[in-house]
Structures are given as C-alpha cells and as structure tokens.
C-alpha positions as a Markdown table, in Angstrom:
| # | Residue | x | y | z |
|---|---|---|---|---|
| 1 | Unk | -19.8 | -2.8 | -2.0 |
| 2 | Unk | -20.6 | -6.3 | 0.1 |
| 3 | Unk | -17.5 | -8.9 | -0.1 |
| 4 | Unk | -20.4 | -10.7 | -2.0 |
| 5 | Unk | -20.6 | -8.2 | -4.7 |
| 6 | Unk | -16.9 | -8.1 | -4.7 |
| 7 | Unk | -16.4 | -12.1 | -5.6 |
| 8 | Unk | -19.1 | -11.8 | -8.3 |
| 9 | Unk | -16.6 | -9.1 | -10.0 |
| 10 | Unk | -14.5 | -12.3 | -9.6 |
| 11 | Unk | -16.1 | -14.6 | -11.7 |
| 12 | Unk | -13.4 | -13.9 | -15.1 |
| 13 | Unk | -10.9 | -15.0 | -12.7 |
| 14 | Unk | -12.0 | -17.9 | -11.3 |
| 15 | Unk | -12.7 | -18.8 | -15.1 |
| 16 | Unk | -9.5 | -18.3 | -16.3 |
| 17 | Unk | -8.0 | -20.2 | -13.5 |
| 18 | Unk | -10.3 | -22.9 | -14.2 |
| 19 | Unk | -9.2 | -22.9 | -17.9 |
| 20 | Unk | -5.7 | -23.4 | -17.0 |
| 21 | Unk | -6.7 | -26.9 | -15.0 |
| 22 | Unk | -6.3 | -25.1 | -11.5 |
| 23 | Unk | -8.6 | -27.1 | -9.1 |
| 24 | Unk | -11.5 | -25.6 | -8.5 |
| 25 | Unk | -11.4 | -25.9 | -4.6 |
| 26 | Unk | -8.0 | -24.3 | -4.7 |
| 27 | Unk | -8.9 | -21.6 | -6.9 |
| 28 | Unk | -12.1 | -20.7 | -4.4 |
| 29 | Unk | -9.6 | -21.0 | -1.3 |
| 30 | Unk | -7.6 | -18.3 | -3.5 |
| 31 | Unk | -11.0 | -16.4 | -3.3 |
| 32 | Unk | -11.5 | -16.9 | 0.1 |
| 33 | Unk | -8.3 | -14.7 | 0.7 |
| 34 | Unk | -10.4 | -11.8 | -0.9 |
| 35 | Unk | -9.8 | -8.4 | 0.8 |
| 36 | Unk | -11.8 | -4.7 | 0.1 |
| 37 | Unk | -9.8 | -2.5 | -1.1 |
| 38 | Unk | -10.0 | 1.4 | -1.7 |
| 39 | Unk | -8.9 | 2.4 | -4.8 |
| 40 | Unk | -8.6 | 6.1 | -5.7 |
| 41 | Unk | -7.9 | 7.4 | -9.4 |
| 42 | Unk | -8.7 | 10.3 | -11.6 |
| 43 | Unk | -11.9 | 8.1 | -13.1 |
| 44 | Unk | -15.0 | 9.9 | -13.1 |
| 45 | Unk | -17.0 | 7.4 | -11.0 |
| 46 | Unk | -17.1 | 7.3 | -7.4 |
| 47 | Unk | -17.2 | 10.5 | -4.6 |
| 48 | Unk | -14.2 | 12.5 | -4.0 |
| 49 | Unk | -12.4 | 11.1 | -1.0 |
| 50 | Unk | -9.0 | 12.0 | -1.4 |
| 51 | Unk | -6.4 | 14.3 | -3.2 |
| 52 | Unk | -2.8 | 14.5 | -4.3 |
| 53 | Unk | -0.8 | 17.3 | -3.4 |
| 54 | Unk | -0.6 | 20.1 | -1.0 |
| 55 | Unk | -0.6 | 21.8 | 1.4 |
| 56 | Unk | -0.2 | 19.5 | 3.8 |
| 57 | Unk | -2.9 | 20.8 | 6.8 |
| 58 | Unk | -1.1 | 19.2 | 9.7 |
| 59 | Unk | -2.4 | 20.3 | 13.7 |
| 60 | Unk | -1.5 | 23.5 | 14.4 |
| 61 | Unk | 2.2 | 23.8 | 16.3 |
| 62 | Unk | 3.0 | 20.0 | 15.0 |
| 63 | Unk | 6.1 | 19.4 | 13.2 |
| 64 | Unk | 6.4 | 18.8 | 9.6 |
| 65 | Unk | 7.8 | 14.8 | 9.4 |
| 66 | Unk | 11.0 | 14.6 | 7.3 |
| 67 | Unk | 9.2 | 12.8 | 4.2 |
| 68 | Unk | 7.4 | 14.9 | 1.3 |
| 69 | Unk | 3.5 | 15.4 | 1.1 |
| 70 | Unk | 1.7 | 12.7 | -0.8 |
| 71 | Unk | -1.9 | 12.7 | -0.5 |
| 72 | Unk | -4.8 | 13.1 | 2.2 |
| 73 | Unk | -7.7 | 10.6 | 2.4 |
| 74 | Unk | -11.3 | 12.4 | 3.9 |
| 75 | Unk | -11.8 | 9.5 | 6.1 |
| 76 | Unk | -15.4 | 10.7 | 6.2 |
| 77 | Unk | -16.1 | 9.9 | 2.9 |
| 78 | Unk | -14.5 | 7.0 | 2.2 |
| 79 | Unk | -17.4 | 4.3 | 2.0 |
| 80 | Unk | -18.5 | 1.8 | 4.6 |
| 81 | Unk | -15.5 | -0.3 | 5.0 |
| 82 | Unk | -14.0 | 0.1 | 1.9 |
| 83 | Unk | -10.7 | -1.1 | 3.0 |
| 84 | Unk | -11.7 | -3.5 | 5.8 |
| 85 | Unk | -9.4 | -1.5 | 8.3 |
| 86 | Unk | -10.6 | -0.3 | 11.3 |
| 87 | Unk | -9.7 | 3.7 | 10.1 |
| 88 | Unk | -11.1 | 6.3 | 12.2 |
| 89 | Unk | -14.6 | 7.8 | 11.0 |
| 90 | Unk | -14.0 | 11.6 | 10.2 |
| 91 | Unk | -10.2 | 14.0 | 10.0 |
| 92 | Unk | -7.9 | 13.3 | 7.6 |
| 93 | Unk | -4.9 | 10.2 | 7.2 |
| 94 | Unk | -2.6 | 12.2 | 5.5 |
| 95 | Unk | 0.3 | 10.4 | 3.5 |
| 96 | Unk | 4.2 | 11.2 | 3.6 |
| 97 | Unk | 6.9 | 8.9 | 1.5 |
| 98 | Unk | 9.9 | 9.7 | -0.3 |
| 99 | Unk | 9.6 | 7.5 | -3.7 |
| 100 | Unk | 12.8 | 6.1 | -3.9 |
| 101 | Unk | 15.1 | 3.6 | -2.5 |
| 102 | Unk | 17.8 | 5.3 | -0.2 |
| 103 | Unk | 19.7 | 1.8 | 0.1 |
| 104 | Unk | 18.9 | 1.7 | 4.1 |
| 105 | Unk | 16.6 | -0.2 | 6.1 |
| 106 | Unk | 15.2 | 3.1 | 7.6 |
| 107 | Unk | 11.4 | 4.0 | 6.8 |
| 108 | Unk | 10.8 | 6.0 | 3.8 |
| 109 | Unk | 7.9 | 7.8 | 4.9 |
| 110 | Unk | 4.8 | 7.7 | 7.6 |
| 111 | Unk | 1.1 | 8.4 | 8.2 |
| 112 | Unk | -0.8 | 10.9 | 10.0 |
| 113 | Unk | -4.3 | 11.3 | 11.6 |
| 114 | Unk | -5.7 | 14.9 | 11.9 |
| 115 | Unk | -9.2 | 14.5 | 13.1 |
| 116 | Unk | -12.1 | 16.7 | 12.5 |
| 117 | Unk | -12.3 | 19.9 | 13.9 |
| 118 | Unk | -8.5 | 20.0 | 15.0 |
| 119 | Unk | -6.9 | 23.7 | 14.1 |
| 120 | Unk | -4.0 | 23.4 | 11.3 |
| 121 | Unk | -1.3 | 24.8 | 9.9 |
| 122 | Unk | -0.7 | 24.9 | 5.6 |
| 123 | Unk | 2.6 | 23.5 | 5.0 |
| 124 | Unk | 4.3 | 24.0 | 1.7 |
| 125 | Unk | 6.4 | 21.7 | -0.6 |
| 126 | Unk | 9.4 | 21.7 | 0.7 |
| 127 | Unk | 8.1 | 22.0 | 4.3 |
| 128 | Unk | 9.9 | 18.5 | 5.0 |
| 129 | Unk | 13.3 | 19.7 | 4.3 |
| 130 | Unk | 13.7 | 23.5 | 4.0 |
| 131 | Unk | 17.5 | 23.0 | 2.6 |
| 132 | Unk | 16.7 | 20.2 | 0.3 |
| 133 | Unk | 18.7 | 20.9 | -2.9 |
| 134 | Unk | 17.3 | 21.2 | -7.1 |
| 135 | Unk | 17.3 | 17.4 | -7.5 |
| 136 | Unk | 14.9 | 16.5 | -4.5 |
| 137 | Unk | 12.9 | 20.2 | -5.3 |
| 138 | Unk | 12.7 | 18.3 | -8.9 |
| 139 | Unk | 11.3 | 15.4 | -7.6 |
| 140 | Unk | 9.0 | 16.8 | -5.3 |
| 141 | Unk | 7.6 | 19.0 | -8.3 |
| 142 | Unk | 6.8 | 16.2 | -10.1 |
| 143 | Unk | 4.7 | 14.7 | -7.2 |
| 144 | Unk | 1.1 | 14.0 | -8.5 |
| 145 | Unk | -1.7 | 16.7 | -7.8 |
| 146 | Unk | -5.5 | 17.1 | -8.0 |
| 147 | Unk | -8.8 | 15.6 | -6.5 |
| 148 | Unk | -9.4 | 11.5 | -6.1 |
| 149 | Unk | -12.6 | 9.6 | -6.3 |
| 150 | Unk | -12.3 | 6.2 | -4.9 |
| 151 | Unk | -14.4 | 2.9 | -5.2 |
| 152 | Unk | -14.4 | -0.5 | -3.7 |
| 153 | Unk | -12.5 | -3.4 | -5.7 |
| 154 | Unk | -11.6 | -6.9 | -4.3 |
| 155 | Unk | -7.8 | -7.5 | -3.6 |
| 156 | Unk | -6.5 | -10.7 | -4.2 |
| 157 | Unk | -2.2 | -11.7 | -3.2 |
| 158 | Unk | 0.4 | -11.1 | -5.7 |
| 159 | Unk | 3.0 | -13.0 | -4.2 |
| 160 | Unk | 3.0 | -17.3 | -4.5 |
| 161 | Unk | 5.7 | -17.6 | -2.2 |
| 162 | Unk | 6.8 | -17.6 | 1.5 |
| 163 | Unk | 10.4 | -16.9 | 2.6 |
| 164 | Unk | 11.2 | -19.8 | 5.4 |
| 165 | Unk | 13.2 | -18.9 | 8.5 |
| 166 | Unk | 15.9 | -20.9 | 6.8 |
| 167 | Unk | 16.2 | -18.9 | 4.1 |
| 168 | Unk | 14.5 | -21.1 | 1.8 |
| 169 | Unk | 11.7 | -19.9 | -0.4 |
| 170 | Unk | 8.2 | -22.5 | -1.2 |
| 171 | Unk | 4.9 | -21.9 | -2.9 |
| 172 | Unk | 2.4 | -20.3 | -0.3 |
| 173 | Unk | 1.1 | -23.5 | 2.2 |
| 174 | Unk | -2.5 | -25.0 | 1.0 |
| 175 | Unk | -1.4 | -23.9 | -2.7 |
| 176 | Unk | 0.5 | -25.9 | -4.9 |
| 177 | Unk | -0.8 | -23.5 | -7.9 |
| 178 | Unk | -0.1 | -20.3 | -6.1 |
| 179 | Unk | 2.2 | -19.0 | -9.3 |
| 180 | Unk | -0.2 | -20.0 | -11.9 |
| 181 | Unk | -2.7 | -18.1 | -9.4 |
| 182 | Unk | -0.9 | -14.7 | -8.7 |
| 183 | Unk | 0.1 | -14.7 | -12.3 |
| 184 | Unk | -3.5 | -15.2 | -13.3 |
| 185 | Unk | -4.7 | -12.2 | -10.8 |
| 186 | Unk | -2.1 | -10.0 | -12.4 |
| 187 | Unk | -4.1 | -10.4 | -15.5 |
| 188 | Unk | -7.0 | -9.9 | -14.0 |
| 189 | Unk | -6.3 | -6.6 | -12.7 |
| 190 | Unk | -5.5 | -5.3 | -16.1 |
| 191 | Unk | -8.8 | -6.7 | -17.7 |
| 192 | Unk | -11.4 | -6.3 | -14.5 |
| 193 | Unk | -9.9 | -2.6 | -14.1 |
| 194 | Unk | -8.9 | -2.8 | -10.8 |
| 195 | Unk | -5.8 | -0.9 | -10.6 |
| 196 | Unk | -5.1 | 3.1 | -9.5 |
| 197 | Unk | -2.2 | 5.0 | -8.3 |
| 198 | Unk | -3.3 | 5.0 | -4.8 |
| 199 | Unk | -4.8 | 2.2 | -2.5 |
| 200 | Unk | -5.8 | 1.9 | 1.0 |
| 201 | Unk | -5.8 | -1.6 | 2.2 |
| 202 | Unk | -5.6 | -4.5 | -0.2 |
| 203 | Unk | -2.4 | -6.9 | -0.4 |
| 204 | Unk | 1.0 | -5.2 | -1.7 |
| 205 | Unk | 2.1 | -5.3 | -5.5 |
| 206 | Unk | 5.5 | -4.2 | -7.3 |
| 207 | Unk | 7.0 | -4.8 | -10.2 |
| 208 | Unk | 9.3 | -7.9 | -9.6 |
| 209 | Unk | 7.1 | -9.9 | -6.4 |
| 210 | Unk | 7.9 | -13.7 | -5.2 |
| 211 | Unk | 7.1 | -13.3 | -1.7 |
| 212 | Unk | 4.4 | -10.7 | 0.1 |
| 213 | Unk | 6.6 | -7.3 | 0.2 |
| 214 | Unk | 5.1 | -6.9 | 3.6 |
| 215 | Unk | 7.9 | -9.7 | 5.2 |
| 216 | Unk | 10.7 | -7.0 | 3.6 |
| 217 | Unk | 9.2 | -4.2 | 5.4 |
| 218 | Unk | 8.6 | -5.9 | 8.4 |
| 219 | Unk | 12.4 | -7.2 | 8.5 |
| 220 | Unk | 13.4 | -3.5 | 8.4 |
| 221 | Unk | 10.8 | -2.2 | 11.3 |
| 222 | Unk | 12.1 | -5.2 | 13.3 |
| 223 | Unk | 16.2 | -4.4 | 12.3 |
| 224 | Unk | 15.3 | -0.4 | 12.7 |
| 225 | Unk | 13.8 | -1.0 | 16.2 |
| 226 | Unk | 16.2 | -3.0 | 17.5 |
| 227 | Unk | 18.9 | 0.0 | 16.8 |
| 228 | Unk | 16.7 | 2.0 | 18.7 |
| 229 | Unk | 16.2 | 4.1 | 15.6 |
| 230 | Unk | 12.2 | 3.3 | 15.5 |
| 231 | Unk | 9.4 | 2.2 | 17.2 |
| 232 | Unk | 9.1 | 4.3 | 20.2 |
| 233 | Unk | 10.7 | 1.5 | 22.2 |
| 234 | Unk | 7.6 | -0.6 | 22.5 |
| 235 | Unk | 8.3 | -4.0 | 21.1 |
| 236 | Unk | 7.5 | -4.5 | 17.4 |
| 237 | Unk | 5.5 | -7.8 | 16.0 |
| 238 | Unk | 7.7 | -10.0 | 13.8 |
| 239 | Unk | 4.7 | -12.1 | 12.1 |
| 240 | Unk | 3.6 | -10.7 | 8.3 |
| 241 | Unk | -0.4 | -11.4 | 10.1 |
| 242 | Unk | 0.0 | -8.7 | 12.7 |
| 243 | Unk | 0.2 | -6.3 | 10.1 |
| 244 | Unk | -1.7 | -4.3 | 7.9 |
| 245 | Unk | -1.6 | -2.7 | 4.5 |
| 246 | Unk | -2.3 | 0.9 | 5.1 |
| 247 | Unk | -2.0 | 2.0 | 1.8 |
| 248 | Unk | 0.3 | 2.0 | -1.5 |
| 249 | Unk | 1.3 | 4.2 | -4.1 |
| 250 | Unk | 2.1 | 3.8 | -7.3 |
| 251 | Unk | 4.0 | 6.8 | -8.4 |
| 252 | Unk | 3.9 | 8.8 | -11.8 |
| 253 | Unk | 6.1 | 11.4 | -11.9 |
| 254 | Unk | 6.1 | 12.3 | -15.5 |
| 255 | Unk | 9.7 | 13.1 | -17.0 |
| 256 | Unk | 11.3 | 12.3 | -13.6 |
| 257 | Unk | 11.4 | 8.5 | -13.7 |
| 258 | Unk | 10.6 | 6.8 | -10.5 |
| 259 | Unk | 10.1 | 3.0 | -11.2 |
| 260 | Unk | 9.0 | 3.1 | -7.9 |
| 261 | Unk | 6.1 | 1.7 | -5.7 |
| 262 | Unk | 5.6 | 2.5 | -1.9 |
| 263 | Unk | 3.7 | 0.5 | 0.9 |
| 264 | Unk | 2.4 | 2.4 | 4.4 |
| 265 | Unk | 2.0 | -0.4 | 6.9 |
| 266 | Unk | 0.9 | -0.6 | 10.3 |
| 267 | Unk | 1.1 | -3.1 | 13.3 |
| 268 | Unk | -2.6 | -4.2 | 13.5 |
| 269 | Unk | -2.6 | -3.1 | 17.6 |
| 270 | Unk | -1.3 | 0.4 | 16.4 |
| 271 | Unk | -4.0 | 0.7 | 13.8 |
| 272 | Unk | -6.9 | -0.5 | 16.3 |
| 273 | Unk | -5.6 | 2.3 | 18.6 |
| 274 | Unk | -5.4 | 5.1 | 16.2 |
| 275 | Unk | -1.6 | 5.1 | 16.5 |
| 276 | Unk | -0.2 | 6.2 | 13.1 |
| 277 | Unk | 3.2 | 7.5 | 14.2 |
| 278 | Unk | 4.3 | 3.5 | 13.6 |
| 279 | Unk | 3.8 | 3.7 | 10.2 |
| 280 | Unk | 6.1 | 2.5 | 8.3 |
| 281 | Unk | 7.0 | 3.1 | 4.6 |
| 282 | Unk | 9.3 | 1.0 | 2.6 |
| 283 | Unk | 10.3 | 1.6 | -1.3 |
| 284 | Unk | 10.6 | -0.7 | -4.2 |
| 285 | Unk | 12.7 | 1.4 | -6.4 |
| 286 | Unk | 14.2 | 0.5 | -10.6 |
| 287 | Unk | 15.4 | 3.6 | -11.9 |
C-alpha cells in the first residue's frame, strides 16, 4: 500500500479534526507525519508473515537471550515496505520481551536476525531461564500463539507533548492543537480498524501517553550504557529522531492480567547495519 493510499484511509480523520475547528493546514501537517506501519492480527485478510509462539529457531550453537519467546516475523513476506524500515529481505526478526515492569531501567527484552538458510536450533519455553519458578512458567504459558497475517495501515503520533531539557512539558512545536489531534487519532484507530497486537514500525501507543514513549526508553538505553550495563560500549544517540520503532506489542494473556504494552527500538545506524543485538525493550506495565 503507497503512502498515497494510506492518507486516503485518512480522510475520516482529517474530517473529524476539521469538525472540531482544527485548522486545516495543521491538521494536513499532522498528516504529513504519516508513517507505514505493519500490522499483524488473527484477521483473515492479508498473507501470513508472522506467528506467536515457539519454538524459538535461533542459529545453531547461539545462546538463548534471557527474555521469553514472543513472535517471529518472515521478513520475506512482509510486503514492500510495509513498515518504512530498512529490515533485511529474507530470515527471520525474531522477538524476545518480558511483559512487565521490573521497576529498573534495564531492557526488557531484544531482537534477533536469523537470516535465510542459517542452521538452527528449537528452543523451548522456558529456554530463557531454565530455573524460572510457577509464576514466570504461568506467565510464559499464557504468551499468545498461532499464525499472523499482516497488512499495511498508516501510523499517526499518539503523544501531543515534548518533555523539555528542563523538565518542563509543552504541546509538540508547529502544533498548538496536538491534544485535540492525538485524542482525535485515538479515535480513529478504533473506527478505521487500525489496531492489532503486534506492529512493526509505526509511532508508540500505551495506555496513559503525554509525551512519545520512545524519549523514556531512550533515557534508560542512555542511563544503562553509561553503567556499562549495555550498548556494547559504542556510544548510544540521545535524540528521540535517531531512533526507530522496531516493533510493539500489545499483550493478551488471558486470565493472567498484564496491562502491559512493549516497544523494540533500535538506533537508526544499528538498524541500517543489520545490528539487532541493540535492541532495546522497555515495558509500560498497570497490573
């Protein structure tokens, strides 16, 4: 789906907006900000690209990483630029989060690249932490399963407001109606369909959003790296625009409330290299 296609799915929006006395130029700047995003779901349209669940096929000899399985994406048969990231073409991005807040700064989870053709091992469940007691076993249980079709939806920001180095919050520069905006897109999504559990690219949502959850994860890369506890020792961009959205999950683990949503995100140099091991994976948790 072109980005032209995409704003024409946008025209109950802009109408809306226009109905509440937003100006019209503003509202089309808010357009403008438009970015493709991959949606995946249980719907019945749209090729299989991805799947929830196990086992996680990781290269053969490589370590499980110390987060439970999520999901794979077939990067193969994702559509043309669903997402508007520079993914690689073919293997597999394979997904790993734990879906709740552990009160730290540290990542909650990371990203993988298996490309085609690379021999694999089958890891199980509780691969990530073979002494991991009933209560994370529970949780891990609950984890979604099954086959994912995806499709092309146009993401618009959530947030109206940016988080000044002085602490002070104001509405998002250029747009004095950002909140009438963002709240007006939240509607949208519910009415233009444009929600599923899993995303790749896009701009971050969760349940209580003022500023872009991106600048949260980014302060804890930055604190986490300058501990030495991530990173790889290579410096680590401070700016919300030199990073990406890899992907977010909203999860649904049944009886086992989660209240949760998790964001993958990746410096935009690491992603243009193929570099997934600096993935990182914060958690908006309200049990």
């Amino acid at each position: 789906m072109t980005i032209a296609e995409l704003r024409r799915r946008l025209a109950p929006f802009r109408e809306a907006a226009l109905e509440l006395d937003i100006p019209a130029d503003e509202t089309d700047r808010w357009i403008d900000r438009i970015r493709p995003c991959a949606v995946f779901s249980t719907r019945e349209d749209g090729p299989v690209a991805a799947r929830f669940g196990g086992p996680a096929l990781l290269p053969a000899g490589a370590p499980h990483p110390p987060f439970p399985f999520v999901a794979s994406v077939d990067l193969a048969a994702l559509p043309a630029g669903p997402a508007a990231l520079p993914l690689p073409g073919d293997g597999h991005l394979l997904l790993f989060a734990w879906p709740r807040d552990q009160g730290n700064l540290t990542s909650h989870g990371t990203a993988v690249h298996v490309p085609a053709g690379v021999p694999t091992d089958a890891h199980g469940p509780y691969a990530w932490s073979p002494d991991c007691g009933p209560e994370e076993r529970e949780i891990v249980d609950a984890f979604p399963r099954g086959e994912l079709r995806v499709r092309t939806e146009p993401s618009l920001p959530y947030h109206f407001l940016v988080d000044l180095p002085d602490g002070d919050l104001e509405p998002l520069p250029g747009f004095p109606h950002s909140e009438e905006l963002a709240e007006e897109w939240e509607n949208a999504c519910r009415y233009l369909d444009l929600r599923g559990p899993l995303h790749l690219g896009g701009y971050a949502d969760q349940e209580a959003i003022d500023v872009d959850p991106l600048e949260g994860l980014i302060h804890c890369a930055v604190e986490e790296a300058a501990r030495g506890r991530w990173g790889g020792g290579r410096p680590v961009p401070e700016d919300v625009e030199e990073w990406a959205l890899l992907a977010s999950w909203s999860p649904a683990l049944g009886r086992v409330e989660a209240g949760s949503s998790v964001h993958w995100a990746i410096p935009h140099e690491d992603l243009a290299a193929g570099r997934f091991d600096r993935t990182f994976t914060d958690v908006y948790w309200n049990p």
